[in-house]
Coordinates of C-alpha atoms in Angstrom, one line a residue:
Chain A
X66 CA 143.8 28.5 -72.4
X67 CA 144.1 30.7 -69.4
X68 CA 142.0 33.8 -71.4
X69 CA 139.6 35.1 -69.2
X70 CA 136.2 35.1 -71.5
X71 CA 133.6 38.3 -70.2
X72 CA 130.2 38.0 -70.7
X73 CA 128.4 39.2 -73.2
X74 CA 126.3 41.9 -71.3
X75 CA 129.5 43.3 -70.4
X76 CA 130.7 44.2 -73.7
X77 CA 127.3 45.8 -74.2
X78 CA 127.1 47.7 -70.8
X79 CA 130.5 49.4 -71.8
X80 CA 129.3 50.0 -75.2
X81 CA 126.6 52.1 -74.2
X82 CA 128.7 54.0 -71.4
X83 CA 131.6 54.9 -74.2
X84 CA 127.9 56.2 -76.5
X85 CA 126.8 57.9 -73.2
X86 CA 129.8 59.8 -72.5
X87 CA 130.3 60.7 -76.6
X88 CA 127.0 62.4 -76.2
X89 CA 127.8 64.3 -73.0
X90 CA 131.0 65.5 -74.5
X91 CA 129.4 67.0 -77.7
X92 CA 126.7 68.6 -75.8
X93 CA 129.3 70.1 -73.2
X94 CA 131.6 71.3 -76.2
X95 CA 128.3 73.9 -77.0
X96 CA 128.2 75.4 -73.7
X97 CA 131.3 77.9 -72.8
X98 CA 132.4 77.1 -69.7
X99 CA 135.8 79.1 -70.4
X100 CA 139.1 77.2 -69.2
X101 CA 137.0 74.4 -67.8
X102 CA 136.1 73.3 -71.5
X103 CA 139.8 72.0 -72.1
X104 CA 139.9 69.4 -69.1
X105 CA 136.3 68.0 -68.9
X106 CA 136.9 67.1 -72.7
X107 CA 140.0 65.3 -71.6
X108 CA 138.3 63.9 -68.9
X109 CA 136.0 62.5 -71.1
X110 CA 138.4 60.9 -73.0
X111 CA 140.5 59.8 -70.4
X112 CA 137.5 58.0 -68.9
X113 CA 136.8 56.5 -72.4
X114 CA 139.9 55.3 -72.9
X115 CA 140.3 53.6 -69.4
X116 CA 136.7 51.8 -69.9
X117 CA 138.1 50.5 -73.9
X118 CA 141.5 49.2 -72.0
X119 CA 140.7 47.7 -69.3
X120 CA 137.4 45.8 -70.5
X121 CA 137.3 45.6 -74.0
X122 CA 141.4 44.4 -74.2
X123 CA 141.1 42.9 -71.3
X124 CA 143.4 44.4 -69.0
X125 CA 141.9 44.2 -65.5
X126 CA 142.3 40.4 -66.1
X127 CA 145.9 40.6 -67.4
X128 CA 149.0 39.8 -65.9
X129 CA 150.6 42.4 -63.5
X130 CA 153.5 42.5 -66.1
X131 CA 151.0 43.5 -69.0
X132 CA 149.7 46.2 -66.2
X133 CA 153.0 47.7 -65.7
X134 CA 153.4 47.7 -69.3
X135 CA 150.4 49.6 -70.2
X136 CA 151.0 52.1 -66.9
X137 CA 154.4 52.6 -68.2
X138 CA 153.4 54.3 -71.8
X139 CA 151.1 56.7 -69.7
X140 CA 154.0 57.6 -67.5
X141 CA 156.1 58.8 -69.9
X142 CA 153.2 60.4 -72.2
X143 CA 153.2 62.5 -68.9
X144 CA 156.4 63.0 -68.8
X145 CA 157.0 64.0 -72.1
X146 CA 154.2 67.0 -71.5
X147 CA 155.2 67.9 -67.8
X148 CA 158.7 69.1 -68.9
X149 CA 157.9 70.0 -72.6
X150 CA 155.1 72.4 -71.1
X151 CA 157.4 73.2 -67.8
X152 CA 159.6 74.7 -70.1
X153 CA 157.6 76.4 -72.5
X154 CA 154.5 77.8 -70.1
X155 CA 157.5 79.0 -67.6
X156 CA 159.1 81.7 -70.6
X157 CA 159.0 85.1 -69.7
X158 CA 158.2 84.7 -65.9
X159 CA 161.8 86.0 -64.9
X160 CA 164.4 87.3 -66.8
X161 CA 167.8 86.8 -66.4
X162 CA 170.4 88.9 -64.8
X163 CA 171.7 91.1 -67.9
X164 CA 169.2 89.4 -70.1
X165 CA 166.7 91.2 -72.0
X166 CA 162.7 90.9 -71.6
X167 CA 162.1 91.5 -74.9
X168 CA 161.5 88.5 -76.9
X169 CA 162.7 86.1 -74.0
X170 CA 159.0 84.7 -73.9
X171 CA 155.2 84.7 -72.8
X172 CA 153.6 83.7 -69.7
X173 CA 150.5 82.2 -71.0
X174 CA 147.7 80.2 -69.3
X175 CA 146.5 77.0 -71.6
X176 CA 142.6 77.1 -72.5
X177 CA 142.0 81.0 -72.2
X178 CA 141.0 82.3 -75.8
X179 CA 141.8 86.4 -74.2
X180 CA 144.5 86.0 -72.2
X181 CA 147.3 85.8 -74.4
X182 CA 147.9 88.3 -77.6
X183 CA 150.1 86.0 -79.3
X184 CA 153.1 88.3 -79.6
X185 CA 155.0 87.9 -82.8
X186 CA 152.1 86.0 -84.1
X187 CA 152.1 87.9 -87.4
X188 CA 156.0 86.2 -88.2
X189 CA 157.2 83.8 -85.6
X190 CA 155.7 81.4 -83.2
X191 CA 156.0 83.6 -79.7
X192 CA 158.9 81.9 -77.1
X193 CA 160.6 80.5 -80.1
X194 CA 163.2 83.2 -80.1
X195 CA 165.9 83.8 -77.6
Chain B
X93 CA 161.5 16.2 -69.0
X94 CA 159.3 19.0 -69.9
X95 CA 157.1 18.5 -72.8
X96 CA 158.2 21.4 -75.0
X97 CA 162.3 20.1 -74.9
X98 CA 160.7 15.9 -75.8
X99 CA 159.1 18.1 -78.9
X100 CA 162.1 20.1 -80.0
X101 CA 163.9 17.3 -80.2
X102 CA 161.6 15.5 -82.9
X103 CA 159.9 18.7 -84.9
X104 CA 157.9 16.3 -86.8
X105 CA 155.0 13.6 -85.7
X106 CA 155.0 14.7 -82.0
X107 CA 152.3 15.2 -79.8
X108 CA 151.4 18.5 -78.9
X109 CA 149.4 21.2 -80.1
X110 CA 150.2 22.7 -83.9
X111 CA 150.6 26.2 -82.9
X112 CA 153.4 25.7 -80.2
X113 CA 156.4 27.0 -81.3
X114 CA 159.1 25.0 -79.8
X115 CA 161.0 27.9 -78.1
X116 CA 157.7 27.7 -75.9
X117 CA 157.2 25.8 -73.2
X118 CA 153.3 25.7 -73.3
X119 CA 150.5 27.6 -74.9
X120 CA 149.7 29.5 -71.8
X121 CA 153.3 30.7 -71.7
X122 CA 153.6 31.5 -75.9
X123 CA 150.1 33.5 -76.1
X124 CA 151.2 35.7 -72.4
X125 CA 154.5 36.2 -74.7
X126 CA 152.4 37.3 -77.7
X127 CA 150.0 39.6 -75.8
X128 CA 152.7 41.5 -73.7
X129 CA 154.9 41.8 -77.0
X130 CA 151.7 43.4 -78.5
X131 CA 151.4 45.5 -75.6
X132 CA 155.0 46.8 -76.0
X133 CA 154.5 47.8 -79.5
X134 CA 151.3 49.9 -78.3
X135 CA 153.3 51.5 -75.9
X136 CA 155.8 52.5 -78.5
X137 CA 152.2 53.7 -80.9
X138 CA 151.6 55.7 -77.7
X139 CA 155.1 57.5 -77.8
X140 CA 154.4 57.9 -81.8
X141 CA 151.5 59.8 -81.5
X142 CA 152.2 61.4 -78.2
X143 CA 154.7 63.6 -80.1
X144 CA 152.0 65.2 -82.4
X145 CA 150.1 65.3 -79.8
X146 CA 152.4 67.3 -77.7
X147 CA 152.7 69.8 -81.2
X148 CA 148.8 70.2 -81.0
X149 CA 149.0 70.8 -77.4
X150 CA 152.0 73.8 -77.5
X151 CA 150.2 75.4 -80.3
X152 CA 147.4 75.4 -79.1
X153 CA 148.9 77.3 -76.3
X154 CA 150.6 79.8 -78.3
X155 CA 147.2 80.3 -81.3
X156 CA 143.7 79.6 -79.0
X157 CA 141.4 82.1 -81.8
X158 CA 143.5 79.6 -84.7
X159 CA 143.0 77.0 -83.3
X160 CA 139.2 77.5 -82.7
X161 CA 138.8 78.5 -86.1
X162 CA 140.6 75.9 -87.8
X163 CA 138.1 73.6 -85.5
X164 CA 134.8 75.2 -86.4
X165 CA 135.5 74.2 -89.6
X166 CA 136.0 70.7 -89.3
X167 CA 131.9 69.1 -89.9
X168 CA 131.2 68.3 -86.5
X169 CA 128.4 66.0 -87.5
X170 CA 131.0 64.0 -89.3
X171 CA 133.3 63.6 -86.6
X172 CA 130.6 62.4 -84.1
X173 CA 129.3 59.5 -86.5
X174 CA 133.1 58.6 -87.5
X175 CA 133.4 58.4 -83.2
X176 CA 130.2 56.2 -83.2
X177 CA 131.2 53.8 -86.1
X178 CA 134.8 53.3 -84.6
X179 CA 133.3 52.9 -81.1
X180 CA 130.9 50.2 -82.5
X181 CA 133.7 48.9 -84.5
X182 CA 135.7 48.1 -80.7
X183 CA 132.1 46.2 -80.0
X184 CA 132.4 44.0 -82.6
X185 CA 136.2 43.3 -82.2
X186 CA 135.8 42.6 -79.1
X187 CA 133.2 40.2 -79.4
X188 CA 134.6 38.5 -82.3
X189 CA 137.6 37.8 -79.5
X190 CA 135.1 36.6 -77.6
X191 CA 133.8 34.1 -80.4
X192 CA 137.2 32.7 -80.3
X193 CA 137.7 32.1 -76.9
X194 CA 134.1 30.0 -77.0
X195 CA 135.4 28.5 -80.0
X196 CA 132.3 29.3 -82.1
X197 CA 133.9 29.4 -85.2
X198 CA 131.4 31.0 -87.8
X199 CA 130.8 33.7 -85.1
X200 CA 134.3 34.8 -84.9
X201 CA 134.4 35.3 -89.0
X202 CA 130.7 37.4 -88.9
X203 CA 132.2 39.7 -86.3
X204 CA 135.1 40.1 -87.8
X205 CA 133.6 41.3 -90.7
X206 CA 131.4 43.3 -89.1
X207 CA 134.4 45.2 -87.6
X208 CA 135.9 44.9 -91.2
X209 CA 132.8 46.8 -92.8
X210 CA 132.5 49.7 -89.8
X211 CA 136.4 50.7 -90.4
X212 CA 136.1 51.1 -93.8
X213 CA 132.7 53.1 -93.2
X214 CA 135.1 55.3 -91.0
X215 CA 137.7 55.5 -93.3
X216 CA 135.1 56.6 -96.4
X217 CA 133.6 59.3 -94.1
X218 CA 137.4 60.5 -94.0
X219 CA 137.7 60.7 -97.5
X220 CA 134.1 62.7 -97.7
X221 CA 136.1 65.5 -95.1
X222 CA 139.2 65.0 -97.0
X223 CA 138.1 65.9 -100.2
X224 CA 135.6 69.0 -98.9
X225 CA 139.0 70.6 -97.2
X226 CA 141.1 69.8 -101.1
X227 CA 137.9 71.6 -102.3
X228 CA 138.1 74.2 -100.0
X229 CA 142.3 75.0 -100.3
X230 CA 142.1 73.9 -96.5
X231 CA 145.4 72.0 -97.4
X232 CA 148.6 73.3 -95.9
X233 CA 150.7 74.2 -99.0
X234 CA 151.5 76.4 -101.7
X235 CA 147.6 76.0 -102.3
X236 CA 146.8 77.4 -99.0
X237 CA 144.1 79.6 -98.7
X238 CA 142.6 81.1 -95.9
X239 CA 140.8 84.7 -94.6
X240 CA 141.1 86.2 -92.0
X241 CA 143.8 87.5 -89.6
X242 CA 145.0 84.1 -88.4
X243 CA 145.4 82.7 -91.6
X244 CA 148.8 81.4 -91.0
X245 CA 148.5 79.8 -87.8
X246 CA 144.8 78.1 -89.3
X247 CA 147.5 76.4 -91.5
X248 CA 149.2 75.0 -89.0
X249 CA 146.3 73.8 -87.5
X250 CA 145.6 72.0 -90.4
X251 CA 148.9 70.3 -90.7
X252 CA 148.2 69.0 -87.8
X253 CA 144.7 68.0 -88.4
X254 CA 146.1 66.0 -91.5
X255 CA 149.2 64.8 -89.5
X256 CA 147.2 63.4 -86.8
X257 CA 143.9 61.9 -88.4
X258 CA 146.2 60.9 -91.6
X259 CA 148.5 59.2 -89.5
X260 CA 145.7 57.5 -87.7
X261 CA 143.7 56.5 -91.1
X262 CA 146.7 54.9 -92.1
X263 CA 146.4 52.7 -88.8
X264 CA 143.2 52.2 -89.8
X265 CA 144.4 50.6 -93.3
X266 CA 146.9 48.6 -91.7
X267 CA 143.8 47.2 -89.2
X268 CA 141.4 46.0 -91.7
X269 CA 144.3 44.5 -93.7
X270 CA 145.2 42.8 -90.8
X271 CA 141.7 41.6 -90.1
X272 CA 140.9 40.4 -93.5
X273 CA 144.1 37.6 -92.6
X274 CA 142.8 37.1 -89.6
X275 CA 139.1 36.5 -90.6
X276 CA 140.7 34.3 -94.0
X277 CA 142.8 32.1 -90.9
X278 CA 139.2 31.9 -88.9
X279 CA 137.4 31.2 -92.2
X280 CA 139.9 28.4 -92.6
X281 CA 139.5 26.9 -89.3
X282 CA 142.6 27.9 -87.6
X283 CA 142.0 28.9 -84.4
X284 CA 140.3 27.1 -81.5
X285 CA 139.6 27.3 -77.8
X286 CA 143.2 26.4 -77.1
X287 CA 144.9 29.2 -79.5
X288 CA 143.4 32.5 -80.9
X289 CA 146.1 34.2 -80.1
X290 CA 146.0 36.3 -83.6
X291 CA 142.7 36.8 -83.0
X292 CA 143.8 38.7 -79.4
X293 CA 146.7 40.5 -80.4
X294 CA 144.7 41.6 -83.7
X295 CA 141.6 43.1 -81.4
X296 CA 144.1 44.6 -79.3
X297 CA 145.9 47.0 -81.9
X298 CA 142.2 47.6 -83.2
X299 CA 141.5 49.1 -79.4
X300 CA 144.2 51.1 -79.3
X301 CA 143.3 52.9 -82.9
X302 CA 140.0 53.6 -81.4
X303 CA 141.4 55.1 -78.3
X304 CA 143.6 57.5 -80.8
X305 CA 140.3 58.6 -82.2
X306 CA 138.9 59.0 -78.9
X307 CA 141.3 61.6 -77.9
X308 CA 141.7 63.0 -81.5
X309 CA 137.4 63.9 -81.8
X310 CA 137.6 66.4 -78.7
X311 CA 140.8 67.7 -79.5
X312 CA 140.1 68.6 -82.7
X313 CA 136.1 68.8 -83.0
X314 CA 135.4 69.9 -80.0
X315 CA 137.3 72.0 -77.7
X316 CA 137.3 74.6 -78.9
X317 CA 134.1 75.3 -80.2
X318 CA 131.9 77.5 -77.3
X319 CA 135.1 79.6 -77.0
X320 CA 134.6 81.3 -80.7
X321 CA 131.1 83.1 -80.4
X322 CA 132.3 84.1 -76.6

């Protein structure tokens, strides 16, 4: 059969990368590097997850259909944040002609504990009201 | 005449290989149809958890001292070993694949088990965390219990904590009853050089619920935690 068969070393090699980078991102989850906390986490992960895809099942040796297959479900994870977050991370910046600020939204920034005071936090999530 | 049309027309005492189904035209051609269908079902496990996901991510927006709360109370220590187990648990899935493809046989079945024995280590860790948050009233509900001014929003935190790693437990289950046929079929013989297709597909669902965890630890362990003493 046409399965492509990686060495054994290999396996291992990306076994103790994915351990390496485990440890890196618990020890950078201690230090506060503010906002940049969020995306080094995720591009941990990210990295993580690419190394378990394309070596462990085998990807890089797949079929450019499988490829396109795989790339697809990333694309519209992306798309399903872009405009969920376009939306919701864009409340409050203008306000309509004859519209009212109150209640229309907040502008907040994603990963800063301060920034935002939560408005309506006590009784409904803020930006879910009109 | 291609082979595979000769074979459909007698279904019985014909000459090729046991495994090929006769809408195939050869093996190469059924397990690239098995591996992309798997492939497609991932994508739609992608979508599944991408909505939760998506939850987490908005809330998080909306509750950051919540949602750093909720995760300095999840046991850190915990988390990481679960992260190692499942991580070691994609080792040994992937090299019981590998078994198969070399056709070594008893190989395939002691991997398999390996990778049998570390998921249900991750999924008895979960039920040590489980149980300390039922202990705890850290269960969204009429149980509920919480201090503090972000009380509310710590429960939603929660529900997604349990929505999210309960959802992916439950993938877990499904994997090791999965591989428990699959390592009975390799036990038996089944597979060879020629088709271990199972084998594959079976390794590649156990990847993807590794790569769930791998996004779930820092998202829920981690993130969060320097911000809270800042």
């Amino acid at each position: 059969m046409a399965g492509h068969i990686s060495p054994k070393r290999l396996y291992y090699t990306i076994f103790t990368a994915l351990m390496v980078l485990t440890a890196i991102t618990v020890a950078v989850a201690f230090v506060n590097l503010g906002t940049l906390n969020f995306p080094i986490a995720l591009g941990i992960a990210i990295t993580k997850a690419t190394l378990v895809i394309l070596f462990f099942m085998h990807l890089k040796y797949s079929s450019r259909l499988t490829k396109l297959v795989c790339g697809s479900a990333f694309f519209f994870l992306l798309v399903l944040f872009g405009l969920t977050l376009s939306d919701y991370l864009s409340r409050g910046w203008h306000t309509a002609p004859g519209g009212v600020s109150t209640g229309a939204g907040t502008r907040v920034t994603i990963g800063s504990a301060s920034a935002q005071p939560a408005p309506g936090a006590t009784d409904a999530p803020a930006g879910a009201g009109r | 005449m291609p082979n595979g049309i000769v074979a459909g027309a007698d279904p019985h005492g014909h000459g090729h290989h046991p495994a090929l189904q006769h809408h195939f035209q050869t093996l190469d051609q059924q397990h690239e149809a098995s591996t992309l269908g798997m492939w497609v079902f991932l994508v739609t496990e992608v979508m599944f958890f991408g909505g939760l996901l998506m939850a987490y991510l908005l809330y998080r927006v909306w509750y950051p001292e919540a949602w750093a709360e909720g995760s300095l109370d999840l046991d850190i220590r915990l988390g990481g070993f679960n992260t190692v187990v499942l991580i070691a648990s994609s080792l040994t899935m992937a090299l019981a694949v590998r078994a198969a493809q070399t056709g070594a046989q008893r190989a395939t079945v002691r991997w398999l088990l390996a990778t049998m024995v570390l998921g249900v280590t991750f999924l008895g860790v979960k039920v040590i965390e489980y149980a300390e948050k039922f202990e705890l009233h850290h269960v969204p509900g009429a149980n509920f219990v919480y201090e503090g001014p972000h009380g509310r929003q710590v429960e939603i935190f929660f529900s997604l904590y349990f929505g999210l790693t309960g959802l992916h437990a439950l993938h877990m289950i499904i994997g090791v009853g999965l591989l428990s046929v699959i390592t009975w079929m390799a036990s038996r013989g089944r597979f060879s050089t020629e088709w271990y297709t199972p084998v594959e597909i079976s390794g590649l669902y156990w990847h993807f619920v590794d790569i769930v965890w791998i996004f779930l630890f820092p998202l829920l362990y981690l993130v969060d935690r320097a911000h809270h003493f800042a």
